[in-house]
mmCIF file of C-alpha atoms and ligand atoms in Angstrom:
data_model
loop_
_atom_site.group_PDB
_atom_site.id
_atom_site.type_symbol
_atom_site.label_atom_id
_atom_site.label_comp_id
_atom_site.label_asym_id
_atom_site.label_seq_id
_atom_site.Cartn_x
_atom_site.Cartn_y
_atom_site.Cartn_z
ATOM 1 C CA MET A 21 17.347 -4.667 13.698
ATOM 2 C CA ASN A 22 14.271 -3.165 15.329
ATOM 3 C CA ARG A 23 12.306 -0.672 13.298
ATOM 4 C CA ILE A 24 10.278 2.450 14.086
ATOM 5 C CA VAL A 25 7.000 2.522 12.167
ATOM 6 C CA GLY A 26 6.822 6.147 11.146
ATOM 7 C CA GLY A 27 8.256 8.826 8.959
ATOM 8 C CA ALA A 28 11.757 10.187 8.681
ATOM 9 C CA LEU A 29 12.793 13.044 10.942
ATOM 10 C CA PRO A 30 16.246 13.972 9.604
ATOM 11 C CA HIS A 31 16.489 17.099 11.779
ATOM 12 C CA ILE A 32 15.840 15.244 15.064
ATOM 13 C CA PRO A 33 18.165 16.678 17.738
ATOM 14 C CA TRP A 34 20.983 14.205 18.182
ATOM 15 C CA GLN A 35 24.314 13.348 19.765
ATOM 16 C CA ASP A 36 26.017 9.979 19.360
ATOM 17 C CA LYS A 37 26.364 7.674 22.327
ATOM 18 C CA PRO A 38 29.501 8.675 24.240
ATOM 19 C CA GLU A 39 32.426 6.269 24.100
ATOM 20 C CA GLY A 40 32.289 3.873 27.042
ATOM 21 C CA CYS A 41 28.656 4.659 27.977
ATOM 22 C CA LYS A 42 27.107 1.433 29.238
ATOM 23 C CA ARG A 43 23.567 2.696 29.670
ATOM 24 C CA PRO A 44 20.751 2.583 27.084
ATOM 25 C CA VAL A 45 19.975 6.317 27.355
ATOM 26 C CA TRP A 46 22.495 9.197 27.365
ATOM 27 C CA ARG A 47 22.058 12.889 28.100
ATOM 28 C CA TYR A 48 22.556 15.870 25.798
ATOM 29 C CA THR A 49 25.824 17.475 26.846
ATOM 30 C CA GLY A 50 24.233 20.946 26.842
ATOM 31 C CA ASN A 51 21.565 20.015 29.404
ATOM 32 C CA PRO A 52 19.425 21.509 30.683
ATOM 33 C CA ILE A 53 18.123 22.802 27.343
ATOM 34 C CA ILE A 54 15.578 25.101 29.029
ATOM 35 C CA GLY A 55 16.346 26.789 32.338
ATOM 36 C CA ARG A 56 14.024 28.337 34.865
ATOM 37 C CA GLU A 57 13.737 31.467 32.726
ATOM 38 C CA GLY A 58 12.004 29.812 29.788
ATOM 39 C CA ASN A 59 9.726 32.823 29.418
ATOM 40 C CA ARG A 60 9.161 36.082 31.255
ATOM 41 C CA VAL A 61 6.800 34.649 33.841
ATOM 42 C CA SER A 62 8.375 31.290 34.651
ATOM 43 C CA ASN A 63 9.734 30.103 37.966
ATOM 44 C CA SER A 64 10.404 26.763 36.266
ATOM 45 C CA VAL A 65 9.869 24.993 32.902
ATOM 46 C CA PHE A 66 9.594 21.199 32.933
ATOM 47 C CA ASN A 67 7.403 18.161 32.095
ATOM 48 C CA SER A 68 6.730 19.501 28.601
ATOM 49 C CA ALA A 69 5.862 18.096 25.186
ATOM 50 C CA VAL A 70 7.250 18.729 21.706
ATOM 51 C CA VAL A 71 6.428 17.552 18.170
ATOM 52 C CA PRO A 72 7.814 18.147 14.667
ATOM 53 C CA PHE A 73 5.970 21.090 13.124
ATOM 54 C CA GLU A 74 6.382 22.975 9.832
ATOM 55 C CA GLY A 75 9.996 21.975 9.210
ATOM 56 C CA GLY A 76 10.969 22.736 12.823
ATOM 57 C CA PHE A 77 9.339 21.924 16.137
ATOM 58 C CA ALA A 78 6.467 23.169 18.278
ATOM 59 C CA GLY A 79 5.571 22.305 21.809
ATOM 60 C CA VAL A 80 3.406 22.856 24.839
ATOM 61 C CA PHE A 81 5.379 23.737 27.936
ATOM 62 C CA ARG A 82 4.570 23.573 31.599
ATOM 63 C CA CYS A 83 5.698 26.841 33.161
ATOM 64 C CA ASP A 84 5.039 27.349 36.843
ATOM 65 C CA SER A 85 4.833 31.036 37.767
ATOM 66 C CA PHE A 86 6.453 33.075 40.523
ATOM 67 C CA SER A 87 3.313 32.450 42.563
ATOM 68 C CA VAL A 88 3.812 28.740 41.756
ATOM 69 C CA SER A 89 0.622 28.443 39.774
ATOM 70 C CA MET A 90 0.736 25.923 36.915
ATOM 71 C CA ASP A 91 -0.189 26.588 33.297
ATOM 72 C CA ILE A 92 0.763 25.537 29.760
ATOM 73 C CA PHE A 93 2.369 27.697 27.075
ATOM 74 C CA VAL A 94 3.210 27.343 23.383
ATOM 75 C CA GLY A 95 6.869 27.143 22.368
ATOM 76 C CA ARG A 96 8.642 27.017 19.004
ATOM 77 C CA SER A 97 12.084 25.917 17.900
ATOM 78 C CA SER A 98 13.964 25.360 14.670
ATOM 79 C CA ASP A 99 16.353 22.742 16.089
ATOM 80 C CA GLY A 100 14.442 21.165 19.008
ATOM 81 C CA ILE A 101 17.061 22.457 21.439
ATOM 82 C CA HIS A 102 16.709 26.239 21.546
ATOM 83 C CA TRP A 103 13.143 27.209 22.379
ATOM 84 C CA THR A 104 11.115 30.410 22.371
ATOM 85 C CA ILE A 105 8.218 30.073 24.769
ATOM 86 C CA GLU A 106 5.306 32.510 24.782
ATOM 87 C CA ASP A 107 4.732 34.681 27.860
ATOM 88 C CA THR A 108 0.980 34.163 28.057
ATOM 89 C CA PRO A 109 -0.632 30.770 28.604
ATOM 90 C CA ILE A 110 -2.726 29.014 25.963
ATOM 91 C CA GLN A 111 -6.229 30.484 25.766
ATOM 92 C CA PHE A 112 -8.662 27.739 24.837
ATOM 93 C CA GLU A 113 -11.770 28.096 22.762
ATOM 94 C CA ARG A 114 -14.282 25.422 23.494
ATOM 95 C CA GLU A 115 -16.333 23.254 21.263
ATOM 96 C CA ALA A 116 -19.976 23.107 22.298
ATOM 97 C CA ALA A 117 -20.950 19.455 22.308
ATOM 98 C CA PRO A 118 -24.047 18.708 20.216
ATOM 99 C CA GLY A 119 -27.152 19.593 22.232
ATOM 100 C CA LYS A 120 -25.137 21.471 24.857
ATOM 101 C CA SER A 121 -25.480 25.019 23.574
ATOM 102 C CA ASP A 122 -27.167 26.153 26.839
ATOM 103 C CA ASP A 123 -24.237 24.881 28.821
ATOM 104 C CA ASP A 124 -22.470 27.437 31.075
ATOM 105 C CA GLY A 125 -19.111 25.784 30.547
ATOM 106 C CA GLU A 126 -18.288 25.719 34.267
ATOM 107 C CA ARG A 127 -16.170 22.642 33.754
ATOM 108 C CA PHE A 128 -13.953 24.494 31.278
ATOM 109 C CA ALA A 129 -12.962 27.212 33.750
ATOM 110 C CA ARG A 130 -9.228 27.253 34.377
ATOM 111 C CA GLU A 131 -8.204 25.901 37.783
ATOM 112 C CA TYR A 132 -4.698 24.695 36.946
ATOM 113 C CA ARG A 133 -2.989 22.959 34.053
ATOM 114 C CA TYR A 134 0.178 20.901 33.999
ATOM 115 C CA ASP A 135 2.195 18.036 32.488
ATOM 116 C CA PRO A 136 1.025 18.340 28.849
ATOM 117 C CA ARG A 137 1.462 15.741 26.129
ATOM 118 C CA VAL A 138 1.075 16.465 22.396
ATOM 119 C CA CYS A 139 0.034 13.781 19.913
ATOM 120 C CA PHE A 140 -0.347 14.128 16.155
ATOM 121 C CA LEU A 141 -3.372 12.020 15.308
ATOM 122 C CA GLU A 142 -5.079 11.833 11.894
ATOM 123 C CA ASP A 143 -5.114 15.501 10.882
ATOM 124 C CA ARG A 144 -4.371 17.540 14.012
ATOM 125 C CA TYR A 145 -2.359 17.877 17.176
ATOM 126 C CA TYR A 146 -4.144 16.778 20.330
ATOM 127 C CA ILE A 147 -3.040 18.197 23.648
ATOM 128 C CA THR A 148 -3.760 16.265 26.830
ATOM 129 C CA TRP A 149 -2.807 17.563 30.268
ATOM 130 C CA CYS A 150 -3.557 17.318 33.944
ATOM 131 C CA ASN A 151 -6.514 19.690 34.265
ATOM 132 C CA GLY A 152 -7.857 20.970 37.578
ATOM 133 C CA TYR A 153 -11.586 20.309 37.848
ATOM 134 C CA HIS A 154 -12.588 19.566 41.449
ATOM 135 C CA GLY A 155 -9.342 17.611 41.569
ATOM 136 C CA PRO A 156 -6.920 16.659 38.816
ATOM 137 C CA THR A 157 -8.321 15.058 35.671
ATOM 138 C CA ILE A 158 -7.323 14.823 32.007
ATOM 139 C CA GLY A 159 -8.006 17.856 29.810
ATOM 140 C CA VAL A 160 -8.176 17.356 26.030
ATOM 141 C CA ALA A 161 -7.841 19.939 23.251
ATOM 142 C CA TYR A 162 -6.717 20.093 19.650
ATOM 143 C CA THR A 163 -4.921 22.521 17.399
ATOM 144 C CA PHE A 164 -3.896 22.605 13.769
ATOM 145 C CA ASP A 165 -1.481 25.506 13.980
ATOM 146 C CA PHE A 166 -0.417 26.015 17.640
ATOM 147 C CA LYS A 167 -2.302 29.323 17.559
ATOM 148 C CA LYS A 168 -5.941 28.368 17.970
ATOM 149 C CA PHE A 169 -6.689 25.663 20.554
ATOM 150 C CA VAL A 170 -10.108 24.061 20.950
ATOM 151 C CA GLN A 171 -10.857 22.392 24.257
ATOM 152 C CA LEU A 172 -13.023 19.280 24.397
ATOM 153 C CA GLU A 173 -14.653 17.609 27.393
ATOM 154 C CA ASN A 174 -12.408 16.309 30.167
ATOM 155 C CA ALA A 175 -11.717 12.660 29.446
ATOM 156 C CA PHE A 176 -12.242 11.235 32.934
ATOM 157 C CA LEU A 177 -13.670 11.871 36.374
ATOM 158 C CA PRO A 178 -11.158 13.202 38.882
ATOM 159 C CA CYS A 179 -8.719 12.118 40.085
ATOM 160 C CA ASN A 180 -6.406 11.208 37.240
ATOM 161 C CA ARG A 181 -3.044 12.292 35.845
ATOM 162 C CA ASN A 182 -0.861 11.616 32.803
ATOM 163 C CA GLY A 183 -3.295 11.286 29.912
ATOM 164 C CA VAL A 184 -1.289 9.953 26.957
ATOM 165 C CA LEU A 185 -2.912 9.289 23.565
ATOM 166 C CA PHE A 186 -1.812 6.668 21.051
ATOM 167 C CA PRO A 187 -0.899 8.226 17.688
ATOM 168 C CA ARG A 188 -3.413 6.192 15.696
ATOM 169 C CA LYS A 189 -6.684 4.374 16.191
ATOM 170 C CA ILE A 190 -6.398 0.718 17.147
ATOM 171 C CA GLY A 191 -9.302 -1.607 16.391
ATOM 172 C CA GLY A 192 -11.303 1.438 15.286
ATOM 173 C CA MET A 193 -10.908 3.180 18.673
ATOM 174 C CA TYR A 194 -8.910 6.090 20.049
ATOM 175 C CA LEU A 195 -6.800 4.923 22.969
ATOM 176 C CA MET A 196 -5.511 6.830 25.984
ATOM 177 C CA LEU A 197 -3.196 5.746 28.787
ATOM 178 C CA SER A 198 -3.620 7.365 32.190
ATOM 179 C CA ARG A 199 -2.840 7.009 35.870
ATOM 180 C CA PRO A 200 -5.808 7.305 38.243
ATOM 181 C CA SER A 201 -4.676 9.217 41.312
ATOM 182 C CA ASP A 202 -5.803 11.063 44.425
ATOM 183 C CA ASN A 203 -5.951 14.794 45.027
ATOM 184 C CA GLY A 204 -2.499 14.924 46.634
ATOM 185 C CA HIS A 205 0.869 13.461 45.834
ATOM 186 C CA THR A 206 -0.610 9.968 45.386
ATOM 187 C CA PRO A 207 1.311 7.176 47.104
ATOM 188 C CA PHE A 208 0.026 4.652 44.530
ATOM 189 C CA GLY A 209 -0.389 4.544 40.767
ATOM 190 C CA ASP A 210 -1.129 2.040 38.028
ATOM 191 C CA ILE A 211 -1.305 2.588 34.287
ATOM 192 C CA PHE A 212 -4.674 1.991 32.620
ATOM 193 C CA ILE A 213 -5.836 2.286 29.030
ATOM 194 C CA SER A 214 -9.246 3.674 27.974
ATOM 195 C CA GLN A 215 -10.993 3.646 24.613
ATOM 196 C CA SER A 216 -13.200 6.119 22.773
ATOM 197 C CA ARG A 217 -14.986 6.263 19.439
ATOM 198 C CA ASP A 218 -15.238 10.053 19.400
ATOM 199 C CA MET A 219 -12.638 11.595 21.773
ATOM 200 C CA GLU A 220 -15.454 12.511 24.149
ATOM 201 C CA PHE A 221 -16.788 9.339 25.800
ATOM 202 C CA TRP A 222 -14.103 7.055 27.243
ATOM 203 C CA GLY A 223 -14.668 3.478 28.401
ATOM 204 C CA ARG A 224 -13.460 -0.132 28.138
ATOM 205 C CA HIS A 225 -10.846 0.635 30.778
ATOM 206 C CA HIS A 226 -8.116 -1.991 30.839
ATOM 207 C CA HIS A 227 -5.331 -2.317 33.378
ATOM 208 C CA VAL A 228 -1.853 -2.132 31.806
ATOM 209 C CA MET A 229 0.746 -2.265 34.574
ATOM 210 C CA SER A 230 1.228 -1.819 38.318
ATOM 211 C CA PRO A 231 4.147 -0.848 40.553
ATOM 212 C CA VAL A 232 6.459 -3.776 41.316
ATOM 213 C CA LYS A 233 6.176 -4.968 44.884
ATOM 214 C CA GLY A 234 9.108 -6.459 46.773
ATOM 215 C CA ASP A 235 12.794 -6.059 46.121
ATOM 216 C CA LEU A 236 12.923 -7.137 42.481
ATOM 217 C CA SER A 237 12.595 -3.663 40.969
ATOM 218 C CA ALA A 238 12.381 -1.258 43.889
ATOM 219 C CA TRP A 239 12.725 1.944 41.813
ATOM 220 C CA GLN A 240 9.151 1.376 40.533
ATOM 221 C CA GLY A 241 7.670 0.115 43.802
ATOM 222 C CA THR A 242 5.341 3.025 44.656
ATOM 223 C CA LYS A 243 3.744 4.118 41.366
ATOM 224 C CA VAL A 244 4.141 4.015 37.603
ATOM 225 C CA GLY A 245 2.699 6.381 34.995
ATOM 226 C CA PRO A 246 2.876 6.780 31.220
ATOM 227 C CA GLY A 247 5.368 9.272 29.772
ATOM 228 C CA PRO A 248 5.605 10.236 26.081
ATOM 229 C CA VAL A 249 3.156 9.225 23.355
ATOM 230 C CA PRO A 250 4.051 5.565 22.628
ATOM 231 C CA ILE A 251 6.362 4.976 19.664
ATOM 232 C CA GLU A 252 5.145 2.381 17.169
ATOM 233 C CA THR A 253 7.803 -0.229 16.308
ATOM 234 C CA ASP A 254 7.743 -3.568 14.553
ATOM 235 C CA GLN A 255 8.144 -5.184 18.009
ATOM 236 C CA GLY A 256 5.215 -3.419 19.669
ATOM 237 C CA TRP A 257 4.435 0.005 21.145
ATOM 238 C CA LEU A 258 7.520 1.342 22.858
ATOM 239 C CA LEU A 259 6.345 3.052 26.036
ATOM 240 C CA ILE A 260 8.675 5.174 28.140
ATOM 241 C CA TYR A 261 7.205 5.621 31.612
ATOM 242 C CA HIS A 262 7.998 7.015 35.050
ATOM 243 C CA GLY A 263 8.491 4.807 38.065
ATOM 244 C CA VAL A 264 8.614 6.016 41.653
ATOM 245 C CA ILE A 265 10.131 4.736 44.898
ATOM 246 C CA THR A 266 9.373 6.118 48.378
ATOM 247 C CA THR A 267 12.564 6.878 50.290
ATOM 248 C CA CYS A 268 13.303 8.491 53.651
ATOM 249 C CA ASN A 269 13.550 11.788 51.734
ATOM 250 C CA GLY A 270 10.328 11.323 49.761
ATOM 251 C CA PHE A 271 9.590 10.192 46.218
ATOM 252 C CA VAL A 272 12.332 9.604 43.633
ATOM 253 C CA TYR A 273 11.226 9.531 39.959
ATOM 254 C CA ARG A 274 13.099 7.424 37.392
ATOM 255 C CA MET A 275 12.368 6.335 33.814
ATOM 256 C CA GLY A 276 11.577 2.852 32.555
ATOM 257 C CA ALA A 277 10.492 1.390 29.231
ATOM 258 C CA ALA A 278 8.062 -1.288 28.112
ATOM 259 C CA LEU A 279 6.860 -2.931 24.927
ATOM 260 C CA LEU A 280 3.086 -3.195 24.557
ATOM 261 C CA ASP A 281 1.232 -5.448 22.146
ATOM 262 C CA LEU A 282 0.472 -3.651 18.876
ATOM 263 C CA GLU A 283 -3.172 -4.706 18.626
ATOM 264 C CA GLN A 284 -3.998 -5.043 22.337
ATOM 265 C CA PRO A 285 -1.712 -2.518 24.007
ATOM 266 C CA TRP A 286 -2.985 -3.323 27.496
ATOM 267 C CA LYS A 287 -0.870 -6.489 27.126
ATOM 268 C CA VAL A 288 2.684 -5.834 28.328
ATOM 269 C CA LEU A 289 5.167 -7.919 26.325
ATOM 270 C CA TYR A 290 8.300 -6.738 28.137
ATOM 271 C CA ARG A 291 9.024 -4.250 30.867
ATOM 272 C CA THR A 292 12.346 -3.138 32.292
ATOM 273 C CA ARG A 293 13.480 -4.438 35.648
ATOM 274 C CA ASP A 294 16.283 -1.832 35.610
ATOM 275 C CA TYR A 295 15.580 1.856 35.114
ATOM 276 C CA ILE A 296 16.732 3.481 31.874
ATOM 277 C CA LEU A 297 17.458 6.955 33.321
ATOM 278 C CA ALA A 298 17.602 8.188 36.918
ATOM 279 C CA PRO A 299 18.281 11.534 38.612
ATOM 280 C CA HIS A 300 22.070 11.526 38.816
ATOM 281 C CA GLU A 301 23.059 14.936 37.469
ATOM 282 C CA LEU A 302 22.954 18.003 39.681
ATOM 283 C CA TYR A 303 20.079 19.626 37.743
ATOM 284 C CA GLU A 304 18.017 16.443 38.189
ATOM 285 C CA CYS A 305 18.778 16.171 41.907
ATOM 286 C CA VAL A 306 18.579 19.808 42.976
ATOM 287 C CA GLY A 307 15.620 22.047 42.234
ATOM 288 C CA ASP A 308 12.105 22.782 43.426
ATOM 289 C CA VAL A 309 11.411 19.040 43.798
ATOM 290 C CA PRO A 310 14.693 17.127 44.089
ATOM 291 C CA ASN A 311 15.415 13.779 42.444
ATOM 292 C CA VAL A 312 12.934 13.770 39.579
ATOM 293 C CA VAL A 313 13.337 12.813 35.928
ATOM 294 C CA PHE A 314 9.893 12.929 34.309
ATOM 295 C CA PRO A 315 9.530 12.196 30.549
ATOM 296 C CA CYS A 316 6.620 13.757 28.628
ATOM 297 C CA ALA A 317 7.716 13.633 24.967
ATOM 298 C CA ALA A 318 9.900 11.721 22.525
ATOM 299 C CA LEU A 319 10.826 12.430 18.906
ATOM 300 C CA ALA A 320 11.603 9.454 16.677
ATOM 301 C CA ASP A 321 13.289 9.174 13.276
ATOM 302 C CA GLY A 322 11.938 6.254 11.262
ATOM 303 C CA ASP A 323 15.019 6.250 9.026
ATOM 304 C CA THR A 324 17.841 6.031 11.564
ATOM 305 C CA GLY A 325 15.935 4.714 14.594
ATOM 306 C CA ARG A 326 17.083 7.700 16.651
ATOM 307 C CA ILE A 327 14.936 8.755 19.613
ATOM 308 C CA ALA A 328 15.170 12.059 21.540
ATOM 309 C CA ILE A 329 13.475 12.135 24.952
ATOM 310 C CA TYR A 330 12.334 15.395 26.599
ATOM 311 C CA TYR A 331 12.038 15.247 30.354
ATOM 312 C CA GLY A 332 11.492 17.455 33.365
ATOM 313 C CA CYS A 333 14.420 17.688 35.775
ATOM 314 C CA ALA A 334 13.742 18.236 39.489
ATOM 315 C CA ASP A 335 10.452 19.962 38.558
ATOM 316 C CA THR A 336 12.561 22.980 37.573
ATOM 317 C CA VAL A 337 14.255 22.739 34.154
ATOM 318 C CA THR A 338 13.973 20.681 30.952
ATOM 319 C CA GLY A 339 16.449 18.039 29.805
ATOM 320 C CA LEU A 340 17.038 16.135 26.590
ATOM 321 C CA ALA A 341 18.339 12.570 26.331
ATOM 322 C CA PHE A 342 18.970 10.161 23.471
ATOM 323 C CA THR A 343 18.627 6.520 22.640
ATOM 324 C CA THR A 344 17.865 4.417 19.561
ATOM 325 C CA VAL A 345 15.081 1.979 18.893
ATOM 326 C CA ASP A 346 17.666 -0.828 18.883
ATOM 327 C CA GLU A 347 19.339 0.198 22.144
ATOM 328 C CA LEU A 348 16.063 0.574 23.965
ATOM 329 C CA ILE A 349 14.245 -2.493 22.684
ATOM 330 C CA ASN A 350 17.286 -4.704 23.229
ATOM 331 C CA PHE A 351 17.663 -3.309 26.741
ATOM 332 C CA VAL A 352 13.977 -3.809 27.545
ATOM 333 C CA LYS A 353 14.149 -7.422 26.369
ATOM 334 C CA GLU A 354 17.466 -8.224 28.055
ATOM 335 C CA HIS A 355 16.545 -6.583 31.367
ATOM 336 C CA SER A 356 12.892 -7.549 31.459
ATOM 337 C CA LEU A 357 10.937 -8.345 34.601
HETATM 338 C C1 BMA J 428 3.832 14.299 40.004
HETATM 339 C C2 BMA J 428 3.436 15.452 39.122
HETATM 340 C C3 BMA J 428 4.592 15.858 38.260
HETATM 341 C C4 BMA J 428 5.842 16.040 39.054
HETATM 342 C C5 BMA J 428 6.078 14.877 39.980
HETATM 343 C C6 BMA J 428 7.260 15.080 40.905
HETATM 344 O O1 BMA J 428 2.787 13.901 40.856
HETATM 345 O O2 BMA J 428 3.045 16.551 39.923
HETATM 346 O O3 BMA J 428 4.287 17.063 37.638
HETATM 347 O O4 BMA J 428 6.964 16.134 38.199
HETATM 348 O O5 BMA J 428 4.949 14.660 40.776
HETATM 349 O O6 BMA J 428 7.073 16.169 41.747
#
């Protein structure tokens, strides 16, 4: 038996594995859980992040507008399935860094915001997202209540996407996964890990994993990037990630999983050769960007080992899928590269 290190979440959204299902991850039968009309201004709602909050759930949602601008919005839910998403994007306050009171804050001006992650860490919820600042980089903010949000310095120089925090310090440091990128659709992508003492200055950048070249695992041959906040287990950090192949019709995004060393998480213990979820359903294959499943959040119940994965579908709607810590870790080990 593999074990999640973390508290109980008895109200985690859940459906049992369907009879005869041979795959390690199965979809919620009511998918998509959020359609295009997630709020009054959305053309699409996808690549979004949720956490347990005050007996229910809260989240930060990527809603692209009817002009196809990208921003992030607060949502709330009692069951993790039915969501109410605000109609106005998050307005950030900013924390003047010590000695920077004369600062004009130019780097905090909104350019675009997308693909948020939310991580409960110590005493607050940190939000990380792809933040436009002369190219994409990683924005960082925190909130205690999902009402007031305080923005910190961008973590990295552009260009970078997919900033994903670890839910606790390791070796006395905050850790963040990311995928350095270019300013476009990025035909490459490796996962790196960076460390910080204070959530402002990030360094000690370690390589974690690269795309797989050759025919061994073609679905992750173009780029890989971190998905949800890693789940701590007794076997290591369980990381769900996206892997991309370049086809004659463009990129196809699938999901994989890996186990990272608990103390030195840049060390990959196991990594799936086979994908764990791929765009097969109509709502994953047809939309504004076809053939994309893109995970940004996972809920985990330390008591039962249940895991609920939230993922963007075809850059248009939001899906929910399930697995357990046993299913996923056994699969990762049995189908490892
Ligand atoms: C990535 C990001 C994601 C998106 C994906 C597929 O580069 O822009 O937000 O889901 O491409 O279009």
